[in-house]
């Protein structure tokens, strides 16, 4: 590893003892350099995996196995079945940047005494144009929006930024890749949440506790099994999984009431 003169890469090299997992990618030191593969292929024979060169990893990471575009590269839907070998630490950095752009730099930055984190309030305060309204969410609804958007079913980055009343992700949560500030999908989702809050006509609906339980179960099923054609960044779609998850979180506020009332 004499060719390591990048501090982030040197730190990663030290952490590779002899392997580590970066979100859904397992990196292992081998005699000829490093080997990368999907974590679900940990036990697979190398011959059974499709060999790719590191420049091909960007294409591999751009779409799911079902062919859908992956707007968030840290979403837990990286396709499996491939193996990539690189000869040097410099190539390892290039390979990781194809799979998880910026992850190595962010991982290293997060280990500094004062990580460069931008919290929701500071981030939204400097938004202009269509995203200015994201600053209008009060702390409690903003926390719900963040919890829904950054749920581990949608993104494996460990969130280090927050809003008052919401804790950051625990060190062991999700993956080694930190999230240092709200991403573009988060901003789009927050904007949609504000627009939903601003809808003037809000019909009232009275539900029995058991009906709340049924709705929660239906939402859970829908979040867990989105259609293959679902575009995850399309928050305008009523059945977008993040929107379903946000509704789940709102309904869960009523669960204690449902329990007290004898609901299932
Ligand atoms: S803001 Fe949330 S969804 Fe976006 S990258 Fe960070 S943790 Fe993931």
PDB file of C-alpha atoms and ligand atoms in Angstrom:
ATOM      1  CA  UNK A   1       0.000   0.000   0.000  1.00  0.00           C
ATOM      2  CA  UNK A   2       2.978   2.272  -0.562  1.00  0.00           C
ATOM      3  CA  UNK A   3       0.943   4.079  -3.230  1.00  0.00           C
ATOM      4  CA  UNK A   4      -1.523   5.422  -0.678  1.00  0.00           C
ATOM      5  CA  UNK A   5      -0.980   9.150  -0.258  1.00  0.00           C
ATOM      6  CA  UNK A   6      -4.621  10.070   0.034  1.00  0.00           C
ATOM      7  CA  UNK A   7      -5.476  10.325   3.782  1.00  0.00           C
ATOM      8  CA  UNK A   8      -9.004   8.986   3.268  1.00  0.00           C
ATOM      9  CA  UNK A   9      -7.714   6.036   1.297  1.00  0.00           C
ATOM     10  CA  UNK A  10      -4.969   5.405   3.843  1.00  0.00           C
ATOM     11  CA  UNK A  11      -7.592   5.335   6.611  1.00  0.00           C
ATOM     12  CA  UNK A  12      -9.752   2.932   4.614  1.00  0.00           C
ATOM     13  CA  UNK A  13      -6.769   0.734   3.959  1.00  0.00           C
ATOM     14  CA  UNK A  14      -6.091   0.591   7.694  1.00  0.00           C
ATOM     15  CA  UNK A  15      -9.729  -0.326   8.333  1.00  0.00           C
ATOM     16  CA  UNK A  16      -9.528  -3.209   5.858  1.00  0.00           C
ATOM     17  CA  UNK A  17      -8.425  -5.931   8.182  1.00  0.00           C
ATOM     18  CA  UNK A  18      -8.746  -7.860   5.947  1.00  0.00           C
ATOM     19  CA  UNK A  19     -12.221  -6.833   4.788  1.00  0.00           C
ATOM     20  CA  UNK A  20     -15.051  -4.436   5.460  1.00  0.00           C
ATOM     21  CA  UNK A  21     -18.586  -3.813   4.302  1.00  0.00           C
ATOM     22  CA  UNK A  22     -19.527  -0.496   2.818  1.00  0.00           C
ATOM     23  CA  UNK A  23     -23.321  -0.524   2.613  1.00  0.00           C
ATOM     24  CA  UNK A  24     -24.029  -3.409   0.207  1.00  0.00           C
ATOM     25  CA  UNK A  25     -20.460  -3.870  -0.980  1.00  0.00           C
ATOM     26  CA  UNK A  26     -17.930  -6.137   0.610  1.00  0.00           C
ATOM     27  CA  UNK A  27     -14.310  -5.069   0.066  1.00  0.00           C
ATOM     28  CA  UNK A  28     -11.626  -7.644   0.726  1.00  0.00           C
ATOM     29  CA  UNK A  29      -7.887  -7.457   0.507  1.00  0.00           C
ATOM     30  CA  UNK A  30      -6.503 -10.190  -1.774  1.00  0.00           C
ATOM     31  CA  UNK A  31      -3.012 -11.063  -2.954  1.00  0.00           C
ATOM     32  CA  UNK A  32      -3.335  -9.097  -6.201  1.00  0.00           C
ATOM     33  CA  UNK A  33      -5.049  -6.029  -4.713  1.00  0.00           C
ATOM     34  CA  UNK A  34      -8.686  -5.806  -3.631  1.00  0.00           C
ATOM     35  CA  UNK A  35     -11.879  -7.632  -4.433  1.00  0.00           C
ATOM     36  CA  UNK A  36     -15.341  -6.093  -4.385  1.00  0.00           C
ATOM     37  CA  UNK A  37     -18.647  -7.948  -4.522  1.00  0.00           C
ATOM     38  CA  UNK A  38     -22.221  -7.605  -3.264  1.00  0.00           C
ATOM     39  CA  UNK A  39     -22.574  -8.552   0.410  1.00  0.00           C
ATOM     40  CA  UNK A  40     -25.204 -11.140  -0.482  1.00  0.00           C
ATOM     41  CA  UNK A  41     -22.560 -12.886  -2.624  1.00  0.00           C
ATOM     42  CA  UNK A  42     -20.194 -13.210   0.328  1.00  0.00           C
ATOM     43  CA  UNK A  43     -20.055 -17.009   0.089  1.00  0.00           C
ATOM     44  CA  UNK A  44     -20.356 -17.313  -3.689  1.00  0.00           C
ATOM     45  CA  UNK A  45     -17.631 -18.992  -5.714  1.00  0.00           C
ATOM     46  CA  UNK A  46     -15.822 -16.335  -7.783  1.00  0.00           C
ATOM     47  CA  UNK A  47     -16.457 -18.335 -10.963  1.00  0.00           C
ATOM     48  CA  UNK A  48     -20.209 -18.062 -10.395  1.00  0.00           C
ATOM     49  CA  UNK A  49     -20.103 -14.254 -10.411  1.00  0.00           C
ATOM     50  CA  UNK A  50     -20.023 -11.961 -13.423  1.00  0.00           C
ATOM     51  CA  UNK A  51     -16.593 -10.300 -13.662  1.00  0.00           C
ATOM     52  CA  UNK A  52     -16.677  -6.528 -14.184  1.00  0.00           C
ATOM     53  CA  UNK A  53     -13.876  -3.997 -14.548  1.00  0.00           C
ATOM     54  CA  UNK A  54     -14.058  -1.044 -12.192  1.00  0.00           C
ATOM     55  CA  UNK A  55     -15.110   1.518 -14.856  1.00  0.00           C
ATOM     56  CA  UNK A  56     -18.207  -0.646 -15.456  1.00  0.00           C
ATOM     57  CA  UNK A  57     -19.354  -0.292 -11.866  1.00  0.00           C
ATOM     58  CA  UNK A  58     -20.999   3.070 -12.518  1.00  0.00           C
ATOM     59  CA  UNK A  59     -23.306   1.490 -15.096  1.00  0.00           C
ATOM     60  CA  UNK A  60     -23.944  -1.465 -12.811  1.00  0.00           C
ATOM     61  CA  UNK A  61     -24.924   0.867  -9.957  1.00  0.00           C
ATOM     62  CA  UNK A  62     -27.145   3.102 -12.039  1.00  0.00           C
ATOM     63  CA  UNK A  63     -30.111   0.700 -12.322  1.00  0.00           C
ATOM     64  CA  UNK A  64     -31.741  -1.951 -10.153  1.00  0.00           C
ATOM     65  CA  UNK A  65     -31.939  -5.598 -11.200  1.00  0.00           C
ATOM     66  CA  UNK A  66     -35.435  -4.752 -12.496  1.00  0.00           C
ATOM     67  CA  UNK A  67     -33.972  -1.996 -14.687  1.00  0.00           C
ATOM     68  CA  UNK A  68     -35.195   0.984 -12.660  1.00  0.00           C
ATOM     69  CA  UNK A  69     -32.934   4.024 -12.275  1.00  0.00           C
ATOM     70  CA  UNK A  70     -31.338   4.371  -8.827  1.00  0.00           C
ATOM     71  CA  UNK A  71     -31.440   8.080  -7.921  1.00  0.00           C
ATOM     72  CA  UNK A  72     -29.984   7.347  -4.470  1.00  0.00           C
ATOM     73  CA  UNK A  73     -26.910   5.209  -4.859  1.00  0.00           C
ATOM     74  CA  UNK A  74     -27.053   4.243  -1.173  1.00  0.00           C
ATOM     75  CA  UNK A  75     -30.525   2.729  -1.592  1.00  0.00           C
ATOM     76  CA  UNK A  76     -30.513  -0.950  -0.557  1.00  0.00           C
ATOM     77  CA  UNK A  77     -31.193  -2.146  -4.075  1.00  0.00           C
ATOM     78  CA  UNK A  78     -27.727  -2.526  -5.555  1.00  0.00           C
ATOM     79  CA  UNK A  79     -27.868  -5.492  -7.881  1.00  0.00           C
ATOM     80  CA  UNK A  80     -25.902  -8.619  -6.937  1.00  0.00           C
ATOM     81  CA  UNK A  81     -24.073 -11.315  -8.909  1.00  0.00           C
ATOM     82  CA  UNK A  82     -20.881  -9.494  -9.888  1.00  0.00           C
ATOM     83  CA  UNK A  83     -17.262  -9.415  -8.825  1.00  0.00           C
ATOM     84  CA  UNK A  84     -14.650  -6.747  -9.425  1.00  0.00           C
ATOM     85  CA  UNK A  85     -10.926  -6.973  -8.766  1.00  0.00           C
ATOM     86  CA  UNK A  86      -8.703  -3.917  -8.650  1.00  0.00           C
ATOM     87  CA  UNK A  87      -4.928  -3.850  -8.509  1.00  0.00           C
ATOM     88  CA  UNK A  88      -4.218  -0.849  -6.304  1.00  0.00           C
ATOM     89  CA  UNK A  89      -5.593   1.454  -3.645  1.00  0.00           C
ATOM     90  CA  UNK A  90      -6.019   4.159  -6.280  1.00  0.00           C
ATOM     91  CA  UNK A  91      -8.223   1.826  -8.330  1.00  0.00           C
ATOM     92  CA  UNK A  92     -10.121   0.875  -5.191  1.00  0.00           C
ATOM     93  CA  UNK A  93     -10.979   4.526  -4.645  1.00  0.00           C
ATOM     94  CA  UNK A  94     -12.180   4.825  -8.246  1.00  0.00           C
ATOM     95  CA  UNK A  95     -14.246   1.656  -7.906  1.00  0.00           C
ATOM     96  CA  UNK A  96     -15.906   2.809  -4.696  1.00  0.00           C
ATOM     97  CA  UNK A  97     -16.685   6.161  -6.235  1.00  0.00           C
ATOM     98  CA  UNK A  98     -18.538   4.405  -9.057  1.00  0.00           C
ATOM     99  CA  UNK A  99     -20.676   2.487  -6.573  1.00  0.00           C
ATOM    100  CA  UNK A 100     -21.080   5.067  -3.825  1.00  0.00           C
ATOM    101  CA  UNK A 101     -20.027   8.497  -5.108  1.00  0.00           C
ATOM    102  CA  UNK A 102     -18.306  10.549  -2.409  1.00  0.00           C
ATOM    103  CA  UNK A 103     -18.702   7.841   0.223  1.00  0.00           C
ATOM    104  CA  UNK A 104     -15.005   7.469   0.971  1.00  0.00           C
ATOM    105  CA  UNK A 105     -14.472  11.216   1.397  1.00  0.00           C
ATOM    106  CA  UNK A 106     -17.605  11.496   3.566  1.00  0.00           C
ATOM    107  CA  UNK A 107     -16.573   8.483   5.641  1.00  0.00           C
ATOM    108  CA  UNK A 108     -13.216  10.083   6.318  1.00  0.00           C
ATOM    109  CA  UNK A 109     -14.744  13.511   6.993  1.00  0.00           C
ATOM    110  CA  UNK A 110     -17.149  11.983   9.514  1.00  0.00           C
ATOM    111  CA  UNK A 111     -14.193  10.765  11.565  1.00  0.00           C
ATOM    112  CA  UNK A 112     -12.755  14.232  12.027  1.00  0.00           C
ATOM    113  CA  UNK A 113     -13.133  15.930  15.429  1.00  0.00           C
ATOM    114  CA  UNK A 114     -15.758  18.262  13.961  1.00  0.00           C
ATOM    115  CA  UNK A 115     -17.487  16.492  11.041  1.00  0.00           C
ATOM    116  CA  UNK A 116     -18.793  18.895   8.357  1.00  0.00           C
ATOM    117  CA  UNK A 117     -22.461  18.251   9.075  1.00  0.00           C
ATOM    118  CA  UNK A 118     -25.241  20.615   7.964  1.00  0.00           C
ATOM    119  CA  UNK A 119     -28.463  20.183   9.904  1.00  0.00           C
ATOM    120  CA  UNK A 120     -31.965  20.544   8.477  1.00  0.00           C
ATOM    121  CA  UNK A 121     -32.549  24.117   9.685  1.00  0.00           C
ATOM    122  CA  UNK A 122     -29.244  25.482   8.361  1.00  0.00           C
ATOM    123  CA  UNK A 123     -29.614  23.575   5.111  1.00  0.00           C
ATOM    124  CA  UNK A 124     -33.180  24.649   4.365  1.00  0.00           C
ATOM    125  CA  UNK A 125     -32.509  28.253   5.449  1.00  0.00           C
ATOM    126  CA  UNK A 126     -30.152  28.684   2.516  1.00  0.00           C
ATOM    127  CA  UNK A 127     -32.475  27.174  -0.084  1.00  0.00           C
ATOM    128  CA  UNK A 128     -33.781  29.393  -2.840  1.00  0.00           C
ATOM    129  CA  UNK A 129     -36.495  29.013  -5.444  1.00  0.00           C
ATOM    130  CA  UNK A 130     -38.856  26.074  -5.197  1.00  0.00           C
ATOM    131  CA  UNK A 131     -37.120  24.577  -2.146  1.00  0.00           C
ATOM    132  CA  UNK A 132     -37.443  27.649   0.086  1.00  0.00           C
ATOM    133  CA  UNK A 133     -40.696  26.307   1.480  1.00  0.00           C
ATOM    134  CA  UNK A 134     -38.888  23.330   3.010  1.00  0.00           C
ATOM    135  CA  UNK A 135     -37.939  25.681   5.855  1.00  0.00           C
ATOM    136  CA  UNK A 136     -41.633  26.037   6.709  1.00  0.00           C
ATOM    137  CA  UNK A 137     -41.956  22.570   8.233  1.00  0.00           C
ATOM    138  CA  UNK A 138     -42.103  22.809  12.029  1.00  0.00           C
ATOM    139  CA  UNK A 139     -39.744  20.549  13.988  1.00  0.00           C
ATOM    140  CA  UNK A 140     -42.192  17.699  14.645  1.00  0.00           C
ATOM    141  CA  UNK A 141     -43.432  17.302  11.055  1.00  0.00           C
ATOM    142  CA  UNK A 142     -39.894  17.809   9.771  1.00  0.00           C
ATOM    143  CA  UNK A 143     -38.753  14.968  12.026  1.00  0.00           C
ATOM    144  CA  UNK A 144     -41.490  12.713  10.601  1.00  0.00           C
ATOM    145  CA  UNK A 145     -40.514  13.623   7.054  1.00  0.00           C
ATOM    146  CA  UNK A 146     -36.852  12.891   7.781  1.00  0.00           C
ATOM    147  CA  UNK A 147     -37.643   9.569   9.464  1.00  0.00           C
ATOM    148  CA  UNK A 148     -39.791   8.550   6.498  1.00  0.00           C
ATOM    149  CA  UNK A 149     -37.340   9.659   3.819  1.00  0.00           C
ATOM    150  CA  UNK A 150     -34.187   8.258   5.425  1.00  0.00           C
ATOM    151  CA  UNK A 151     -35.688   4.968   6.587  1.00  0.00           C
ATOM    152  CA  UNK A 152     -33.228   2.100   6.169  1.00  0.00           C
ATOM    153  CA  UNK A 153     -35.543   0.508   3.641  1.00  0.00           C
ATOM    154  CA  UNK A 154     -34.861   3.450   1.340  1.00  0.00           C
ATOM    155  CA  UNK A 155     -31.316   4.559   2.133  1.00  0.00           C
ATOM    156  CA  UNK A 156     -28.345   2.947   3.851  1.00  0.00           C
ATOM    157  CA  UNK A 157     -26.507   6.141   4.711  1.00  0.00           C
ATOM    158  CA  UNK A 158     -26.148   6.848   8.413  1.00  0.00           C
ATOM    159  CA  UNK A 159     -27.725  10.256   8.988  1.00  0.00           C
ATOM    160  CA  UNK A 160     -25.528  12.559  11.043  1.00  0.00           C
ATOM    161  CA  UNK A 161     -27.677  15.662  10.608  1.00  0.00           C
ATOM    162  CA  UNK A 162     -30.999  16.279  12.260  1.00  0.00           C
ATOM    163  CA  UNK A 163     -33.657  18.702  13.442  1.00  0.00           C
ATOM    164  CA  UNK A 164     -34.677  19.554  17.021  1.00  0.00           C
ATOM    165  CA  UNK A 165     -36.410  16.567  18.631  1.00  0.00           C
ATOM    166  CA  UNK A 166     -34.894  13.904  16.390  1.00  0.00           C
ATOM    167  CA  UNK A 167     -31.722  11.988  17.167  1.00  0.00           C
ATOM    168  CA  UNK A 168     -29.130  11.174  14.538  1.00  0.00           C
ATOM    169  CA  UNK A 169     -28.660   7.574  13.426  1.00  0.00           C
ATOM    170  CA  UNK A 170     -26.713   5.404  15.872  1.00  0.00           C
ATOM    171  CA  UNK A 171     -23.113   4.478  14.900  1.00  0.00           C
ATOM    172  CA  UNK A 172     -24.104   0.865  14.271  1.00  0.00           C
ATOM    173  CA  UNK A 173     -27.104   1.865  12.172  1.00  0.00           C
ATOM    174  CA  UNK A 174     -27.428   1.250   8.473  1.00  0.00           C
ATOM    175  CA  UNK A 175     -23.842   1.324   7.187  1.00  0.00           C
ATOM    176  CA  UNK A 176     -20.430   2.978   7.395  1.00  0.00           C
ATOM    177  CA  UNK A 177     -21.422   5.603   4.842  1.00  0.00           C
ATOM    178  CA  UNK A 178     -22.411   8.808   6.605  1.00  0.00           C
ATOM    179  CA  UNK A 179     -24.941  11.337   5.385  1.00  0.00           C
ATOM    180  CA  UNK A 180     -23.638  14.814   6.159  1.00  0.00           C
ATOM    181  CA  UNK A 181     -26.557  16.906   4.898  1.00  0.00           C
ATOM    182  CA  UNK A 182     -30.027  16.506   3.354  1.00  0.00           C
ATOM    183  CA  UNK A 183     -29.877  15.122  -0.197  1.00  0.00           C
ATOM    184  CA  UNK A 184     -31.847  16.164  -3.276  1.00  0.00           C
ATOM    185  CA  UNK A 185     -34.497  13.466  -2.756  1.00  0.00           C
ATOM    186  CA  UNK A 186     -34.918  14.629   0.833  1.00  0.00           C
ATOM    187  CA  UNK A 187     -35.475  18.219  -0.330  1.00  0.00           C
ATOM    188  CA  UNK A 188     -38.013  17.125  -2.927  1.00  0.00           C
ATOM    189  CA  UNK A 189     -39.811  15.010  -0.343  1.00  0.00           C
ATOM    190  CA  UNK A 190     -39.852  17.847   2.208  1.00  0.00           C
ATOM    191  CA  UNK A 191     -41.224  20.197  -0.436  1.00  0.00           C
ATOM    192  CA  UNK A 192     -44.007  17.721  -1.207  1.00  0.00           C
ATOM    193  CA  UNK A 193     -44.757  17.349   2.515  1.00  0.00           C
ATOM    194  CA  UNK A 194     -45.168  21.118   2.835  1.00  0.00           C
ATOM    195  CA  UNK A 195     -47.469  21.177  -0.177  1.00  0.00           C
ATOM    196  CA  UNK A 196     -49.570  18.394   1.385  1.00  0.00           C
ATOM    197  CA  UNK A 197     -49.748  20.362   4.660  1.00  0.00           C
ATOM    198  CA  UNK A 198     -50.885  23.407   2.697  1.00  0.00           C
ATOM    199  CA  UNK A 199     -53.790  21.659   0.984  1.00  0.00           C
ATOM    200  CA  UNK A 200     -56.826  23.680   1.992  1.00  0.00           C
ATOM    201  CA  UNK A 201     -59.538  21.055   1.820  1.00  0.00           C
ATOM    202  CA  UNK A 202     -58.876  18.442   4.485  1.00  0.00           C
ATOM    203  CA  UNK A 203     -61.839  16.080   4.888  1.00  0.00           C
ATOM    204  CA  UNK A 204     -62.138  14.596   8.364  1.00  0.00           C
ATOM    205  CA  UNK A 205     -62.459  10.860   8.759  1.00  0.00           C
ATOM    206  CA  UNK A 206     -63.336   8.942  11.894  1.00  0.00           C
ATOM    207  CA  UNK A 207     -61.715   5.543  12.205  1.00  0.00           C
ATOM    208  CA  UNK A 208     -62.232   2.778  14.731  1.00  0.00           C
ATOM    209  CA  UNK A 209     -59.026   1.513  16.377  1.00  0.00           C
ATOM    210  CA  UNK A 210     -59.224  -1.713  14.407  1.00  0.00           C
ATOM    211  CA  UNK A 211     -59.497   0.233  11.185  1.00  0.00           C
ATOM    212  CA  UNK A 212     -56.345   2.177  12.079  1.00  0.00           C
ATOM    213  CA  UNK A 213     -54.605  -1.134  12.664  1.00  0.00           C
ATOM    214  CA  UNK A 214     -55.788  -2.407   9.274  1.00  0.00           C
ATOM    215  CA  UNK A 215     -54.606   0.726   7.531  1.00  0.00           C
ATOM    216  CA  UNK A 216     -51.207   0.445   9.193  1.00  0.00           C
ATOM    217  CA  UNK A 217     -50.911  -3.178   8.096  1.00  0.00           C
ATOM    218  CA  UNK A 218     -51.860  -2.270   4.525  1.00  0.00           C
ATOM    219  CA  UNK A 219     -49.318   0.535   4.447  1.00  0.00           C
ATOM    220  CA  UNK A 220     -46.627  -1.744   5.827  1.00  0.00           C
ATOM    221  CA  UNK A 221     -47.330  -4.252   3.059  1.00  0.00           C
ATOM    222  CA  UNK A 222     -47.247  -1.555   0.403  1.00  0.00           C
ATOM    223  CA  UNK A 223     -43.963  -0.100   1.704  1.00  0.00           C
ATOM    224  CA  UNK A 224     -42.364  -3.526   1.914  1.00  0.00           C
ATOM    225  CA  UNK A 225     -43.445  -4.623  -1.564  1.00  0.00           C
ATOM    226  CA  UNK A 226     -43.423  -1.673  -3.956  1.00  0.00           C
ATOM    227  CA  UNK A 227     -44.140  -2.492  -7.605  1.00  0.00           C
ATOM    228  CA  UNK A 228     -40.989  -3.090  -9.658  1.00  0.00           C
ATOM    229  CA  UNK A 229     -41.883  -0.087 -11.793  1.00  0.00           C
ATOM    230  CA  UNK A 230     -41.925   2.273  -8.786  1.00  0.00           C
ATOM    231  CA  UNK A 231     -39.636   5.279  -9.266  1.00  0.00           C
ATOM    232  CA  UNK A 232     -38.318   5.999  -5.792  1.00  0.00           C
ATOM    233  CA  UNK A 233     -37.639   9.692  -6.365  1.00  0.00           C
ATOM    234  CA  UNK A 234     -41.099  10.321  -7.818  1.00  0.00           C
ATOM    235  CA  UNK A 235     -42.627  11.775  -4.666  1.00  0.00           C
ATOM    236  CA  UNK A 236     -45.499  13.204  -6.720  1.00  0.00           C
ATOM    237  CA  UNK A 237     -46.808   9.639  -7.037  1.00  0.00           C
ATOM    238  CA  UNK A 238     -49.413   8.974  -4.339  1.00  0.00           C
ATOM    239  CA  UNK A 239     -48.046   5.447  -3.847  1.00  0.00           C
ATOM    240  CA  UNK A 240     -44.421   6.519  -3.524  1.00  0.00           C
ATOM    241  CA  UNK A 241     -42.946   4.364  -0.722  1.00  0.00           C
ATOM    242  CA  UNK A 242     -41.652   7.391   1.190  1.00  0.00           C
ATOM    243  CA  UNK A 243     -45.121   8.937   1.129  1.00  0.00           C
ATOM    244  CA  UNK A 244     -46.632   5.670   2.339  1.00  0.00           C
ATOM    245  CA  UNK A 245     -44.050   5.523   5.106  1.00  0.00           C
ATOM    246  CA  UNK A 246     -44.805   9.115   6.142  1.00  0.00           C
ATOM    247  CA  UNK A 247     -48.504   8.299   6.375  1.00  0.00           C
ATOM    248  CA  UNK A 248     -47.620   5.232   8.454  1.00  0.00           C
ATOM    249  CA  UNK A 249     -45.665   7.395  10.893  1.00  0.00           C
ATOM    250  CA  UNK A 250     -48.563   9.835  11.178  1.00  0.00           C
ATOM    251  CA  UNK A 251     -51.037   7.025  11.831  1.00  0.00           C
ATOM    252  CA  UNK A 252     -48.742   5.424  14.386  1.00  0.00           C
ATOM    253  CA  UNK A 253     -49.358   8.465  16.583  1.00  0.00           C
ATOM    254  CA  UNK A 254     -52.826   7.017  17.074  1.00  0.00           C
ATOM    255  CA  UNK A 255     -51.694   3.522  17.997  1.00  0.00           C
ATOM    256  CA  UNK A 256     -51.670   4.158  21.791  1.00  0.00           C
ATOM    257  CA  UNK A 257     -55.229   5.487  21.499  1.00  0.00           C
ATOM    258  CA  UNK A 258     -56.206   2.432  19.478  1.00  0.00           C
ATOM    259  CA  UNK A 259     -54.641   0.135  22.082  1.00  0.00           C
ATOM    260  CA  UNK A 260     -56.427   1.924  24.946  1.00  0.00           C
ATOM    261  CA  UNK A 261     -59.716   1.616  23.067  1.00  0.00           C
ATOM    262  CA  UNK A 262     -59.283  -2.124  22.666  1.00  0.00           C
ATOM    263  CA  UNK A 263     -58.184  -2.104  19.016  1.00  0.00           C
ATOM    264  CA  UNK A 264     -56.214  -5.100  17.773  1.00  0.00           C
TER     265      UNK A 264
HETATM  266  S1  LIG B   1     -30.833  12.668   3.274  1.00  0.00           S
HETATM  267 FE1  LIG B   1     -31.631  10.705   3.957  1.00  0.00          FE
HETATM  268  S2  LIG B   1     -32.267   9.686   2.062  1.00  0.00           S
HETATM  269 FE2  LIG B   1     -30.888  11.359   1.467  1.00  0.00          FE
HETATM  270  S3  LIG B   1     -28.849  10.429   1.391  1.00  0.00           S
HETATM  271 FE3  LIG B   1     -29.098  11.261   3.451  1.00  0.00          FE
HETATM  272  S4  LIG B   1     -29.865   9.564   4.729  1.00  0.00           S
HETATM  273 FE4  LIG B   1     -30.163   9.037   2.549  1.00  0.00          FE
END
